[in-house]
């Protein structure tokens, strides 16, 4: 009898222990969160784990540790392109009031959710202290300010409206000039189609949204495009109808959707497709030696131009770091933000990541080939914010746009598409 | 005291799991249904009770009807395919195949793989490139001269979800085979022999003796496959990600919660998934309870 009792108690206790372990596991997050009590540690949360970006982060980390000998850098990176998984984990950490010391986010409206939930502290004081308003372009400051407050420090700039093309295919199809307007683009697509190649390569549905933002910018013009994100914007007007019809025409020349943007870009690099519209991270993929990239030669195997109709405008997106409220090591986080904002930090990070610094005073000799072009345009062009990469719209709005585009790909109904986009704008506080 | 001694150890043994299930299963279920009946459409606001508004409103969204249709096509093809294939494999084994043990192991192996791993492999196999750009299965068709079989697989607008069911069939048919094999073995040889003595052909033996006796096994298999199918998420995300072309309720739920930041909508979809699964499970529970009582 006694043995049965003992067994029962033992099993019960074991069960309880398992239960409490379940409860405790939540806080562990990725299972390697910083040691309690190590106040000198700075936990930096990002999704930079791929080739290039992880090297860039390491370079910034070295500068950080050299400047702040008392602090250690804790890399809380979560793998996954564009940070889907990282952001899901971050959401649960923030809801549990267990923020990292600083986290990566796309600069702009994507941070609105965090701002509304009261998760972020404004960093205006840092902009004043480091005189950042003088080194970042004024339009960038305007586009990331929310009610006069700035909530993040942009580390890099990527360009979204880049048209990549295969010079060989264009020559074969008899396209002599790189198309600069939507009309010329459609004519070129038609010629390539006649020549029996894929006119335009696309990847999964988000790459089509990426295409949409460039077509909207090209068809509406920069002023009207930037107006779309302000109060009283016109999503139902005839200009938008025309832009969406352009989009439909262009999309009708697209090849079979590939798994993601890389296979789509590869079709261009391999001379199977003529054009693809993708952000400038594609440059690293085209240019870097195999394993990380395709090892192609720029200007001969692949070439680039602003997306049709968007010459003179730089559609930007940016990775930035934030200051969460209740960060365990606020001073450490501020020290990290200072490195991320500095010329030294940005010039160490960006050549490796394949992007350009947000600062205007970067060392131009570090940026060659495509990046030299981008840096020049960044300093002189008008700016517009990206949709798919979180500059102009918050997560909910972006998801609604993605949904509308996915449905449009099936229905091909422009009127319905326009209505869905107008509704998305209205539901998102316009 | 003696009476207490009799039931207390037993109760203590099951108490942790009762508590855990009460909190983590039924508590969470209740919490989810409560959330689904509020208008908490972002993470910060306090939701007000709105009754069944979310449950009816969601049918106005084009994406929802698409994802429900997809789930139905997927379920029909997957459950039907896995049952048929599993039955066929079990039938062949039962006929006294040489090296049965080896074959059994081979057909059961896919069960050991997670849906995510299966999905990654099949994403490549079901590449939609045709002609010169064909890879995976389309390439195989090309090589053996069956070009007409090439198609866009899960990227096909009408039948894409049927293609999506193929990896699921591949993975689960071995398991169904094991279930059916046990069922076949459970049919007493005497019954078959009696039928044969009465002049039944082999076909009739199966039609009138074996198949009716397999009904309970078929029902179990149907329920196991059905609930897996309605909750399908990992396989679909591994094959095609969060695209409308292969959208199902579980993927839509993820998008609603983590991308749209709309907890009430996510909870509504989750509630519908639970309801759909219980349509499968509850009749089974009732049936098995009755059977137990009878015996």
Short mmCIF file of C-alpha atoms in Angstrom, two decimals, chain A residues 1 4-5 7-9 11-12 15-16 19 22 84-85 87-89 91 95 113 116-118 198 203-206 256-260 267 272 395-396 398-400 402-407 409-411 416, chain B residues 1 4-6 8-10 12-13 15-16 19-20 24 42-44 61-63 66 70 123-124 127-130 132-133 152 154-155 157 239-240 242-246 252 254-256 258-261 265:
data_model
loop_
_atom_site.label_atom_id
_atom_site.label_comp_id
_atom_site.label_asym_id
_atom_site.label_seq_id
_atom_site.Cartn_x
_atom_site.Cartn_y
_atom_site.Cartn_z
CA UNK A 1 0.00 0.00 0.00
CA UNK A 4 1.45 2.72 -4.22
CA UNK A 5 1.11 5.97 -2.31
CA UNK A 7 4.36 6.13 -6.60
CA UNK A 8 1.27 8.30 -6.81
CA UNK A 9 2.98 11.22 -5.09
CA UNK A 11 4.08 10.91 -10.45
CA UNK A 12 2.02 13.86 -9.27
CA UNK A 15 3.55 16.13 -13.46
CA UNK A 16 3.57 19.43 -11.62
CA UNK A 19 3.65 21.95 -15.93
CA UNK A 22 6.00 24.65 -19.62
CA UNK A 84 8.50 37.08 -40.88
CA UNK A 85 9.42 34.65 -38.13
CA UNK A 87 8.57 39.55 -36.05
CA UNK A 88 6.17 36.85 -34.85
CA UNK A 89 8.58 36.04 -32.01
CA UNK A 91 5.37 40.30 -31.02
CA UNK A 95 3.24 41.31 -25.37
CA UNK A 113 1.81 48.96 -34.47
CA UNK A 116 0.43 52.52 -30.87
CA UNK A 117 0.91 49.70 -28.40
CA UNK A 118 3.31 51.95 -26.49
CA UNK A 198 9.85 35.29 -70.93
CA UNK A 203 8.22 35.11 -58.00
CA UNK A 204 5.68 34.41 -55.27
CA UNK A 205 2.81 36.78 -54.54
CA UNK A 206 4.81 39.32 -52.55
CA UNK A 256 5.11 31.34 -64.56
CA UNK A 257 5.49 32.47 -60.94
CA UNK A 258 8.69 31.17 -59.39
CA UNK A 259 9.15 30.13 -55.77
CA UNK A 260 10.63 33.44 -54.70
CA UNK A 267 15.80 33.58 -65.10
CA UNK A 272 15.66 33.07 -70.13
CA UNK A 395 1.26 45.79 -41.27
CA UNK A 396 -2.52 45.53 -41.46
CA UNK A 398 0.09 45.98 -46.23
CA UNK A 399 -1.56 42.62 -45.57
CA UNK A 400 -4.80 43.92 -47.07
CA UNK A 402 -1.21 41.73 -50.47
CA UNK A 403 -4.57 40.03 -50.20
CA UNK A 404 -6.06 42.27 -52.89
CA UNK A 405 -3.15 41.56 -55.23
CA UNK A 406 -3.38 37.80 -54.61
CA UNK A 407 -7.10 37.85 -55.38
CA UNK A 409 -4.01 37.54 -59.82
CA UNK A 410 -6.85 35.03 -59.88
CA UNK A 411 -9.78 37.20 -60.92
CA UNK A 416 -12.85 44.80 -57.89
CA UNK B 1 -10.29 6.28 5.45
CA UNK B 4 -10.40 7.38 0.53
CA UNK B 5 -7.36 5.22 0.21
CA UNK B 6 -8.97 3.51 -2.69
CA UNK B 8 -7.29 9.16 -3.75
CA UNK B 9 -4.08 7.73 -5.29
CA UNK B 10 -5.86 7.34 -8.60
CA UNK B 12 -3.75 12.22 -7.59
CA UNK B 13 -2.29 10.40 -10.55
CA UNK B 15 -4.97 15.34 -11.34
CA UNK B 16 -2.05 17.03 -13.15
CA UNK B 19 -5.65 20.41 -14.52
CA UNK B 20 -3.46 20.83 -17.58
CA UNK B 24 -4.61 24.60 -21.69
CA UNK B 42 -6.12 45.33 -33.05
CA UNK B 43 -3.80 44.33 -30.26
CA UNK B 44 -4.21 47.33 -28.00
CA UNK B 61 -14.66 38.35 -47.54
CA UNK B 62 -13.64 36.88 -50.89
CA UNK B 63 -10.50 35.39 -49.35
CA UNK B 66 -11.53 30.85 -51.45
CA UNK B 70 -9.43 25.09 -50.99
CA UNK B 123 7.95 22.08 -53.40
CA UNK B 124 10.88 21.22 -55.60
CA UNK B 127 7.94 22.95 -59.69
CA UNK B 128 5.66 24.54 -62.22
CA UNK B 129 8.25 25.03 -64.96
CA UNK B 130 7.43 23.17 -68.16
CA UNK B 132 12.91 23.46 -71.30
CA UNK B 133 12.57 24.90 -67.81
CA UNK B 152 1.50 23.75 -63.02
CA UNK B 154 -0.16 23.69 -56.92
CA UNK B 155 0.00 26.88 -58.97
CA UNK B 157 -5.85 28.00 -60.25
CA UNK B 239 5.29 24.17 -50.08
CA UNK B 240 4.01 27.58 -51.10
CA UNK B 242 1.31 32.39 -47.42
CA UNK B 243 -0.09 32.81 -50.92
CA UNK B 244 -3.73 33.24 -51.87
CA UNK B 245 -3.41 30.60 -54.55
CA UNK B 246 -3.05 27.92 -51.86
CA UNK B 252 -5.51 32.71 -43.20
CA UNK B 254 -1.89 33.03 -39.13
CA UNK B 255 -2.04 35.98 -41.53
CA UNK B 256 -4.95 37.54 -39.61
CA UNK B 258 0.46 38.04 -37.13
CA UNK B 259 0.26 40.15 -40.29
CA UNK B 260 -3.09 41.95 -40.06
CA UNK B 261 -2.81 42.17 -36.26
CA UNK B 265 -10.62 37.74 -36.90
#
